[in-house]
Structure formats: C-alpha cells, structure tokens
Amino acid sequence: MNSQDSLRLQVYIAHCGVASRRAAEQIILDGRVSVNGKVVCELGTKVSGDDKVFVDGNQIFLEQTKRYVLLNKPAGYVCSSVDEKGRDTAVDLLKEKYSERLYNIGRLDMYSKGMIFFTNDGDFAAKLSHPSSQLEKEYIVETSQDVPVEFTKAFEKGIRIENSFYKCKKCEILKPRKIKIVLIEGKNREIRRVLESQNIGTKSLVRVRIGCVNLDDLKPGESRDLTKKEIDDLLKLCE
C-alpha cells in the first residue's frame, strides 16, 4: 500500500491481522483506534500508507504474508487473543511457529477440542464467518449416558430451550454413548446445552471437520497451513 492508496479503517485493521473486519468495526466503535494521534470512532474513515494507525496504543502495520492455519485445539484453551482471567489461549500455541498476528475464525469453548482456523486475512475470515456461508461443522461427541434415537430426530427437527432454538443438520448415533453432529450455524455451547436439556452429560466434544477440511491425524496442540486448494474450496463453499 503506497501513500496514494486508501482503505477504510476497518479494512486496514483487518489487513494488519489485528481482527476480522467485523470485529475491527467494534474495535473502532469502542474508541480503541487512533489515526495520527486522534481517536477515530467513525466507520468508513479512510487511511493511506502515510497514516499512523494505533490500536490500544500500539501502532499496527499491514502484513505482507497472509496466513491460513488449522489448529487442533486441546481442551483447556480459550479462543481469544487475550484472556482477562489469565487462562491459556489457543493462539499461544501458534506463536513459536508464526510471527504474524493471527486471530481465530469462530470459536470452541474452553473444554471442547478440535479444529479451529486462524488467519490474518480479514476478507477470508469475514467470508467464512458470515451466516450466509452455510459451512458445515462436524463434531464427535462422547456422552455420559446412552443417547436415545428420539433425541437425534428431535435435534434435527429443532429443540427450543428457554428463548433459543437449536437445530442441527444431522445427528447420528455411532455407539450408545457416541454421536456425530453436523451444524451449520453453531450457537454458543449449543451441543452441550441441547444435551443438558435432555439430562445427557458431555464427556468429550471434538470438532473434526469444517466445510471440506478434515482434522485427520493432526494431534492436539499441532497446527498446519491450509493448502491453496483447501482455501479455494472453502471460499467456493461460501459463495
């Protein structure tokens, strides 16, 4: 980006690898961004290569290398760049391997394991995160009680819990206490809440697939770069 080019501030922040474009908009609205020494709270503000942009008092710069990373998150790690309670964050597992500032696309709760994508490409993150992407997310869940067939049918049809409606695309019993669940739009702790509503405890929850990408034999705590074909195929699924 040269001095003549300009980008909207939220796009600039996303291209610096700070956060997705949507998250960057909230960062701006929260008054955490300054341009050339002045706090900017208006979305759509344009910046150029000559401008000095700071987030939370730290100057940010456009990153030249785009990263697309798959991590097998172990249990016990939270999906946030910084945790106020001092807990271990999933992105910490990537810091030795990647110098770029990466952020997660979507989340897994602290006790869940499995696939999560990290990137510094705001456009990629926005496309995969958008509700219209309809990306499938597949989970293998081990339970503390046998799962009745009626539960799988009810979850596929839709279950209302208090003021929320939960519905999966597919729920299949693999063993009496092991099920496969495919979600399109996963709400916070959706699977755990639905199981709890039926008095079924969750012993283990692992996300094994997102769209066309499988976890395969990647061990907990390990990561790898997505291939160009995987990136292209994910974007095609979002169209």
PDB file of C-alpha atoms in Angstrom:
ATOM      1  CA  MET A   1       0.000   0.000   0.000  1.00  0.00           C
ATOM      2  CA  ASN A   2       1.546   3.311  -1.047  1.00  0.00           C
ATOM      3  CA  SER A   3       0.787   6.843   0.097  1.00  0.00           C
ATOM      4  CA  GLN A   4      -1.765   7.377  -2.698  1.00  0.00           C
ATOM      5  CA  ASP A   5      -3.842   4.278  -1.940  1.00  0.00           C
ATOM      6  CA  SER A   6      -6.515   4.379   0.736  1.00  0.00           C
ATOM      7  CA  LEU A   7      -8.537   1.808   2.648  1.00  0.00           C
ATOM      8  CA  ARG A   8     -11.454   2.029   5.014  1.00  0.00           C
ATOM      9  CA  LEU A   9     -10.123   1.928   8.543  1.00  0.00           C
ATOM     10  CA  GLN A  10     -11.812  -1.357   9.460  1.00  0.00           C
ATOM     11  CA  VAL A  11     -10.374  -2.970   6.317  1.00  0.00           C
ATOM     12  CA  TYR A  12      -6.911  -1.613   7.135  1.00  0.00           C
ATOM     13  CA  ILE A  13      -7.117  -3.068  10.656  1.00  0.00           C
ATOM     14  CA  ALA A  14      -8.197  -6.448   9.263  1.00  0.00           C
ATOM     15  CA  HIS A  15      -5.334  -6.431   6.753  1.00  0.00           C
ATOM     16  CA  CYS A  16      -2.933  -5.774   9.603  1.00  0.00           C
ATOM     17  CA  GLY A  17      -4.002  -9.065  11.143  1.00  0.00           C
ATOM     18  CA  VAL A  18      -5.496  -7.494  14.262  1.00  0.00           C
ATOM     19  CA  ALA A  19      -9.014  -8.854  13.892  1.00  0.00           C
ATOM     20  CA  SER A  20     -11.654  -9.744  11.328  1.00  0.00           C
ATOM     21  CA  ARG A  21     -13.320  -6.831   9.576  1.00  0.00           C
ATOM     22  CA  ARG A  22     -16.483  -7.212  11.645  1.00  0.00           C
ATOM     23  CA  ALA A  23     -14.504  -7.315  14.898  1.00  0.00           C
ATOM     24  CA  ALA A  24     -12.440  -4.339  13.703  1.00  0.00           C
ATOM     25  CA  GLU A  25     -15.629  -2.307  13.332  1.00  0.00           C
ATOM     26  CA  GLN A  26     -16.437  -2.883  17.002  1.00  0.00           C
ATOM     27  CA  ILE A  27     -12.868  -2.000  17.998  1.00  0.00           C
ATOM     28  CA  ILE A  28     -13.305   1.347  16.213  1.00  0.00           C
ATOM     29  CA  LEU A  29     -16.716   1.995  17.773  1.00  0.00           C
ATOM     30  CA  ASP A  30     -15.230   1.261  21.205  1.00  0.00           C
ATOM     31  CA  GLY A  31     -12.771   4.142  20.768  1.00  0.00           C
ATOM     32  CA  ARG A  32      -9.694   1.930  20.766  1.00  0.00           C
ATOM     33  CA  VAL A  33      -8.269   3.249  17.484  1.00  0.00           C
ATOM     34  CA  SER A  34      -6.342   6.430  16.773  1.00  0.00           C
ATOM     35  CA  VAL A  35      -5.093   7.792  13.465  1.00  0.00           C
ATOM     36  CA  ASN A  36      -2.220  10.287  13.512  1.00  0.00           C
ATOM     37  CA  GLY A  37      -2.759  10.879  17.218  1.00  0.00           C
ATOM     38  CA  LYS A  38      -6.543  11.384  17.100  1.00  0.00           C
ATOM     39  CA  VAL A  39      -9.090   8.832  18.300  1.00  0.00           C
ATOM     40  CA  VAL A  40     -11.384   7.777  15.453  1.00  0.00           C
ATOM     41  CA  CYS A  41     -14.798   6.249  16.181  1.00  0.00           C
ATOM     42  CA  GLU A  42     -16.416   6.584  12.758  1.00  0.00           C
ATOM     43  CA  LEU A  43     -16.689   3.569  10.481  1.00  0.00           C
ATOM     44  CA  GLY A  44     -15.622   4.143   6.895  1.00  0.00           C
ATOM     45  CA  THR A  45     -12.828   6.584   7.758  1.00  0.00           C
ATOM     46  CA  LYS A  46     -10.165   6.307   5.041  1.00  0.00           C
ATOM     47  CA  VAL A  47      -6.464   5.851   5.782  1.00  0.00           C
ATOM     48  CA  SER A  48      -3.444   5.706   3.499  1.00  0.00           C
ATOM     49  CA  GLY A  49       0.086   4.355   3.717  1.00  0.00           C
ATOM     50  CA  ASP A  50       1.272   7.676   5.215  1.00  0.00           C
ATOM     51  CA  ASP A  51      -1.120   7.483   8.173  1.00  0.00           C
ATOM     52  CA  LYS A  52      -0.042   6.144  11.551  1.00  0.00           C
ATOM     53  CA  VAL A  53      -2.721   3.866  12.969  1.00  0.00           C
ATOM     54  CA  PHE A  54      -2.732   2.668  16.573  1.00  0.00           C
ATOM     55  CA  VAL A  55      -4.947   0.092  18.307  1.00  0.00           C
ATOM     56  CA  ASP A  56      -4.898   0.144  22.103  1.00  0.00           C
ATOM     57  CA  GLY A  57      -1.851   2.408  21.957  1.00  0.00           C
ATOM     58  CA  ASN A  58       0.183   0.089  19.723  1.00  0.00           C
ATOM     59  CA  GLN A  59       0.995   1.023  16.127  1.00  0.00           C
ATOM     60  CA  ILE A  60      -0.152  -1.531  13.566  1.00  0.00           C
ATOM     61  CA  PHE A  61       1.251  -2.297  10.124  1.00  0.00           C
ATOM     62  CA  LEU A  62      -0.020  -4.062   7.027  1.00  0.00           C
ATOM     63  CA  GLU A  63       1.212  -7.647   6.906  1.00  0.00           C
ATOM     64  CA  GLN A  64       2.678  -8.833   3.623  1.00  0.00           C
ATOM     65  CA  THR A  65       2.282 -12.586   4.219  1.00  0.00           C
ATOM     66  CA  LYS A  66      -1.217 -13.982   4.523  1.00  0.00           C
ATOM     67  CA  ARG A  67      -1.568 -16.966   6.817  1.00  0.00           C
ATOM     68  CA  TYR A  68      -4.288 -19.617   6.849  1.00  0.00           C
ATOM     69  CA  VAL A  69      -3.751 -22.057   9.696  1.00  0.00           C
ATOM     70  CA  LEU A  70      -5.556 -25.115  11.059  1.00  0.00           C
ATOM     71  CA  LEU A  71      -5.054 -25.841  14.753  1.00  0.00           C
ATOM     72  CA  ASN A  72      -6.176 -28.904  16.676  1.00  0.00           C
ATOM     73  CA  LYS A  73      -7.136 -27.129  19.890  1.00  0.00           C
ATOM     74  CA  PRO A  74      -6.711 -29.164  23.068  1.00  0.00           C
ATOM     75  CA  ALA A  75      -9.122 -28.804  25.967  1.00  0.00           C
ATOM     76  CA  GLY A  76      -8.249 -26.067  28.460  1.00  0.00           C
ATOM     77  CA  TYR A  77      -7.522 -23.283  25.972  1.00  0.00           C
ATOM     78  CA  VAL A  78      -9.818 -20.331  25.308  1.00  0.00           C
ATOM     79  CA  CYS A  79     -10.411 -18.817  21.880  1.00  0.00           C
ATOM     80  CA  SER A  80      -9.497 -15.174  22.404  1.00  0.00           C
ATOM     81  CA  SER A  81      -6.349 -13.171  21.749  1.00  0.00           C
ATOM     82  CA  VAL A  82      -6.128 -12.082  25.379  1.00  0.00           C
ATOM     83  CA  ASP A  83      -7.954 -13.594  28.351  1.00  0.00           C
ATOM     84  CA  GLU A  84      -8.837 -11.335  31.290  1.00  0.00           C
ATOM     85  CA  LYS A  85      -8.758 -14.313  33.657  1.00  0.00           C
ATOM     86  CA  GLY A  86      -5.215 -15.232  32.649  1.00  0.00           C
ATOM     87  CA  ARG A  87      -6.157 -18.556  31.078  1.00  0.00           C
ATOM     88  CA  ASP A  88      -4.144 -20.124  28.259  1.00  0.00           C
ATOM     89  CA  THR A  89      -5.281 -19.009  24.806  1.00  0.00           C
ATOM     90  CA  ALA A  90      -5.336 -21.164  21.696  1.00  0.00           C
ATOM     91  CA  VAL A  91      -3.366 -18.596  19.694  1.00  0.00           C
ATOM     92  CA  ASP A  92      -0.472 -19.026  22.155  1.00  0.00           C
ATOM     93  CA  LEU A  93       0.075 -22.468  20.623  1.00  0.00           C
ATOM     94  CA  LEU A  94       0.946 -20.798  17.301  1.00  0.00           C
ATOM     95  CA  LYS A  95       3.349 -18.087  18.447  1.00  0.00           C
ATOM     96  CA  GLU A  96       6.546 -20.121  18.134  1.00  0.00           C
ATOM     97  CA  LYS A  97       5.673 -21.186  14.596  1.00  0.00           C
ATOM     98  CA  TYR A  98       4.175 -17.956  13.201  1.00  0.00           C
ATOM     99  CA  SER A  99       5.445 -14.401  13.646  1.00  0.00           C
ATOM    100  CA  GLU A 100       2.284 -12.844  12.196  1.00  0.00           C
ATOM    101  CA  ARG A 101      -0.546 -11.699  14.434  1.00  0.00           C
ATOM    102  CA  LEU A 102      -3.243 -14.335  13.947  1.00  0.00           C
ATOM    103  CA  TYR A 103      -6.817 -14.497  15.178  1.00  0.00           C
ATOM    104  CA  ASN A 104      -9.362 -17.297  15.256  1.00  0.00           C
ATOM    105  CA  ILE A 105     -12.287 -17.710  12.875  1.00  0.00           C
ATOM    106  CA  GLY A 106     -15.176 -18.826  15.045  1.00  0.00           C
ATOM    107  CA  ARG A 107     -14.753 -20.374  18.475  1.00  0.00           C
ATOM    108  CA  LEU A 108     -14.644 -23.533  20.507  1.00  0.00           C
ATOM    109  CA  ASP A 109     -15.438 -23.336  24.204  1.00  0.00           C
ATOM    110  CA  MET A 110     -12.643 -23.930  26.708  1.00  0.00           C
ATOM    111  CA  TYR A 111     -13.492 -27.596  27.286  1.00  0.00           C
ATOM    112  CA  SER A 112     -14.057 -28.522  23.626  1.00  0.00           C
ATOM    113  CA  LYS A 113     -11.339 -29.820  21.346  1.00  0.00           C
ATOM    114  CA  GLY A 114     -10.583 -29.999  17.662  1.00  0.00           C
ATOM    115  CA  MET A 115     -10.461 -27.875  14.549  1.00  0.00           C
ATOM    116  CA  ILE A 116     -10.243 -24.134  14.508  1.00  0.00           C
ATOM    117  CA  PHE A 117      -8.910 -21.849  11.786  1.00  0.00           C
ATOM    118  CA  PHE A 118      -6.576 -18.901  12.366  1.00  0.00           C
ATOM    119  CA  THR A 119      -5.687 -16.191   9.863  1.00  0.00           C
ATOM    120  CA  ASN A 120      -4.513 -12.627   9.373  1.00  0.00           C
ATOM    121  CA  ASP A 121      -6.675 -12.218   6.252  1.00  0.00           C
ATOM    122  CA  GLY A 122      -9.743 -10.203   7.218  1.00  0.00           C
ATOM    123  CA  ASP A 123     -11.597 -10.896   3.973  1.00  0.00           C
ATOM    124  CA  PHE A 124     -11.138 -14.649   4.335  1.00  0.00           C
ATOM    125  CA  ALA A 125     -12.302 -14.521   7.950  1.00  0.00           C
ATOM    126  CA  ALA A 126     -15.356 -12.425   7.056  1.00  0.00           C
ATOM    127  CA  LYS A 127     -16.470 -14.804   4.287  1.00  0.00           C
ATOM    128  CA  LEU A 128     -16.124 -17.922   6.440  1.00  0.00           C
ATOM    129  CA  SER A 129     -17.784 -16.269   9.444  1.00  0.00           C
ATOM    130  CA  HIS A 130     -20.781 -14.811   7.632  1.00  0.00           C
ATOM    131  CA  PRO A 131     -24.071 -16.629   8.385  1.00  0.00           C
ATOM    132  CA  SER A 132     -24.723 -16.984   4.651  1.00  0.00           C
ATOM    133  CA  SER A 133     -21.597 -19.128   4.232  1.00  0.00           C
ATOM    134  CA  GLN A 134     -23.551 -22.197   5.427  1.00  0.00           C
ATOM    135  CA  LEU A 135     -20.300 -24.014   6.231  1.00  0.00           C
ATOM    136  CA  GLU A 136     -20.849 -27.416   7.803  1.00  0.00           C
ATOM    137  CA  LYS A 137     -19.101 -28.122  11.113  1.00  0.00           C
ATOM    138  CA  GLU A 138     -18.922 -31.752  12.216  1.00  0.00           C
ATOM    139  CA  TYR A 139     -18.456 -32.907  15.812  1.00  0.00           C
ATOM    140  CA  ILE A 140     -17.877 -36.246  17.506  1.00  0.00           C
ATOM    141  CA  VAL A 141     -19.392 -36.245  20.986  1.00  0.00           C
ATOM    142  CA  GLU A 142     -18.952 -38.809  23.756  1.00  0.00           C
ATOM    143  CA  THR A 143     -21.695 -38.705  26.368  1.00  0.00           C
ATOM    144  CA  SER A 144     -22.111 -39.915  29.946  1.00  0.00           C
ATOM    145  CA  GLN A 145     -25.470 -41.572  29.221  1.00  0.00           C
ATOM    146  CA  ASP A 146     -26.869 -43.570  26.321  1.00  0.00           C
ATOM    147  CA  VAL A 147     -28.358 -41.316  23.629  1.00  0.00           C
ATOM    148  CA  PRO A 148     -31.909 -42.311  22.601  1.00  0.00           C
ATOM    149  CA  VAL A 149     -32.833 -42.370  18.930  1.00  0.00           C
ATOM    150  CA  GLU A 150     -35.639 -39.923  19.719  1.00  0.00           C
ATOM    151  CA  PHE A 151     -33.038 -37.312  20.656  1.00  0.00           C
ATOM    152  CA  THR A 152     -31.355 -37.412  17.246  1.00  0.00           C
ATOM    153  CA  LYS A 153     -34.684 -36.917  15.477  1.00  0.00           C
ATOM    154  CA  ALA A 154     -35.673 -34.089  17.824  1.00  0.00           C
ATOM    155  CA  PHE A 155     -32.360 -32.246  17.350  1.00  0.00           C
ATOM    156  CA  GLU A 156     -32.657 -32.498  13.561  1.00  0.00           C
ATOM    157  CA  LYS A 157     -36.201 -31.123  13.770  1.00  0.00           C
ATOM    158  CA  GLY A 158     -35.283 -28.421  16.282  1.00  0.00           C
ATOM    159  CA  ILE A 159     -35.307 -28.049  20.069  1.00  0.00           C
ATOM    160  CA  ARG A 160     -36.340 -24.892  21.919  1.00  0.00           C
ATOM    161  CA  ILE A 161     -34.565 -24.150  25.200  1.00  0.00           C
ATOM    162  CA  GLU A 162     -35.867 -21.088  27.016  1.00  0.00           C
ATOM    163  CA  ASN A 163     -35.702 -18.341  24.346  1.00  0.00           C
ATOM    164  CA  SER A 164     -33.283 -20.078  21.960  1.00  0.00           C
ATOM    165  CA  PHE A 165     -33.969 -22.515  19.122  1.00  0.00           C
ATOM    166  CA  TYR A 166     -31.345 -25.132  18.318  1.00  0.00           C
ATOM    167  CA  LYS A 167     -31.339 -27.279  15.188  1.00  0.00           C
ATOM    168  CA  CYS A 168     -28.633 -29.430  13.669  1.00  0.00           C
ATOM    169  CA  LYS A 169     -28.311 -30.582  10.071  1.00  0.00           C
ATOM    170  CA  LYS A 170     -27.559 -34.159  11.093  1.00  0.00           C
ATOM    171  CA  CYS A 171     -27.348 -36.188  14.309  1.00  0.00           C
ATOM    172  CA  GLU A 172     -26.245 -39.812  14.098  1.00  0.00           C
ATOM    173  CA  ILE A 173     -25.651 -42.396  16.813  1.00  0.00           C
ATOM    174  CA  LEU A 174     -22.289 -44.132  16.302  1.00  0.00           C
ATOM    175  CA  LYS A 175     -22.383 -46.030  19.609  1.00  0.00           C
ATOM    176  CA  PRO A 176     -24.827 -45.848  22.543  1.00  0.00           C
ATOM    177  CA  ARG A 177     -22.693 -43.084  24.084  1.00  0.00           C
ATOM    178  CA  LYS A 178     -21.063 -41.645  20.963  1.00  0.00           C
ATOM    179  CA  ILE A 179     -22.758 -39.410  18.387  1.00  0.00           C
ATOM    180  CA  LYS A 180     -21.863 -37.416  15.283  1.00  0.00           C
ATOM    181  CA  ILE A 181     -23.444 -33.976  14.939  1.00  0.00           C
ATOM    182  CA  VAL A 182     -23.287 -31.637  11.941  1.00  0.00           C
ATOM    183  CA  LEU A 183     -24.128 -27.972  12.500  1.00  0.00           C
ATOM    184  CA  ILE A 184     -24.479 -25.123  10.032  1.00  0.00           C
ATOM    185  CA  GLU A 185     -24.805 -22.181  12.399  1.00  0.00           C
ATOM    186  CA  GLY A 186     -23.412 -23.111  15.791  1.00  0.00           C
ATOM    187  CA  LYS A 187     -24.581 -21.019  18.730  1.00  0.00           C
ATOM    188  CA  ASN A 188     -22.514 -20.649  21.903  1.00  0.00           C
ATOM    189  CA  ARG A 189     -22.201 -24.058  23.648  1.00  0.00           C
ATOM    190  CA  GLU A 190     -25.078 -25.310  21.509  1.00  0.00           C
ATOM    191  CA  ILE A 191     -24.357 -29.037  21.648  1.00  0.00           C
ATOM    192  CA  ARG A 192     -23.676 -29.048  25.373  1.00  0.00           C
ATOM    193  CA  ARG A 193     -26.848 -27.077  26.108  1.00  0.00           C
ATOM    194  CA  VAL A 194     -29.035 -29.310  23.972  1.00  0.00           C
ATOM    195  CA  LEU A 195     -27.650 -32.458  25.583  1.00  0.00           C
ATOM    196  CA  GLU A 196     -28.011 -30.954  29.067  1.00  0.00           C
ATOM    197  CA  SER A 197     -31.659 -30.146  28.320  1.00  0.00           C
ATOM    198  CA  GLN A 198     -32.206 -33.884  27.829  1.00  0.00           C
ATOM    199  CA  ASN A 199     -30.244 -34.744  31.012  1.00  0.00           C
ATOM    200  CA  ILE A 200     -27.333 -36.110  28.969  1.00  0.00           C
ATOM    201  CA  GLY A 201     -23.824 -35.130  30.059  1.00  0.00           C
ATOM    202  CA  THR A 202     -20.956 -34.404  27.665  1.00  0.00           C
ATOM    203  CA  LYS A 203     -17.701 -36.244  28.357  1.00  0.00           C
ATOM    204  CA  SER A 204     -15.835 -35.182  25.208  1.00  0.00           C
ATOM    205  CA  LEU A 205     -16.611 -32.885  22.284  1.00  0.00           C
ATOM    206  CA  VAL A 206     -14.284 -32.740  19.265  1.00  0.00           C
ATOM    207  CA  ARG A 207     -14.774 -30.752  16.051  1.00  0.00           C
ATOM    208  CA  VAL A 208     -13.403 -32.960  13.273  1.00  0.00           C
ATOM    209  CA  ARG A 209     -14.447 -31.115  10.107  1.00  0.00           C
ATOM    210  CA  ILE A 210     -15.139 -27.604   8.840  1.00  0.00           C
ATOM    211  CA  GLY A 211     -16.532 -27.481   5.321  1.00  0.00           C
ATOM    212  CA  CYS A 212     -14.202 -29.515   3.104  1.00  0.00           C
ATOM    213  CA  VAL A 213     -11.317 -29.660   5.598  1.00  0.00           C
ATOM    214  CA  ASN A 214     -10.888 -32.610   7.960  1.00  0.00           C
ATOM    215  CA  LEU A 215      -8.876 -32.879  11.162  1.00  0.00           C
ATOM    216  CA  ASP A 216      -7.429 -36.230  10.048  1.00  0.00           C
ATOM    217  CA  ASP A 217      -4.358 -37.271  12.071  1.00  0.00           C
ATOM    218  CA  LEU A 218      -3.364 -33.817  13.370  1.00  0.00           C
ATOM    219  CA  LYS A 219      -2.559 -34.295  17.066  1.00  0.00           C
ATOM    220  CA  PRO A 220      -3.880 -32.000  19.854  1.00  0.00           C
ATOM    221  CA  GLY A 221      -1.776 -28.839  20.002  1.00  0.00           C
ATOM    222  CA  GLU A 222      -0.426 -29.326  16.488  1.00  0.00           C
ATOM    223  CA  SER A 223      -1.086 -26.974  13.579  1.00  0.00           C
ATOM    224  CA  ARG A 224      -0.529 -26.808   9.842  1.00  0.00           C
ATOM    225  CA  ASP A 225      -1.031 -24.382   6.992  1.00  0.00           C
ATOM    226  CA  LEU A 226      -4.132 -24.853   4.886  1.00  0.00           C
ATOM    227  CA  THR A 227      -3.302 -25.808   1.306  1.00  0.00           C
ATOM    228  CA  LYS A 228      -4.198 -23.475  -1.547  1.00  0.00           C
ATOM    229  CA  LYS A 229      -6.807 -25.993  -2.699  1.00  0.00           C
ATOM    230  CA  GLU A 230      -8.379 -26.097   0.778  1.00  0.00           C
ATOM    231  CA  ILE A 231      -8.502 -22.283   0.898  1.00  0.00           C
ATOM    232  CA  ASP A 232     -10.039 -22.071  -2.581  1.00  0.00           C
ATOM    233  CA  ASP A 233     -12.541 -24.833  -1.842  1.00  0.00           C
ATOM    234  CA  LEU A 234     -13.618 -23.210   1.437  1.00  0.00           C
ATOM    235  CA  LEU A 235     -14.230 -19.912  -0.350  1.00  0.00           C
ATOM    236  CA  LYS A 236     -16.234 -21.696  -3.051  1.00  0.00           C
ATOM    237  CA  LEU A 237     -18.427 -23.294  -0.381  1.00  0.00           C
ATOM    238  CA  CYS A 238     -19.142 -19.797   0.969  1.00  0.00           C
ATOM    239  CA  GLU A 239     -20.340 -18.416  -2.361  1.00  0.00           C
TER     240      GLU A 239
END
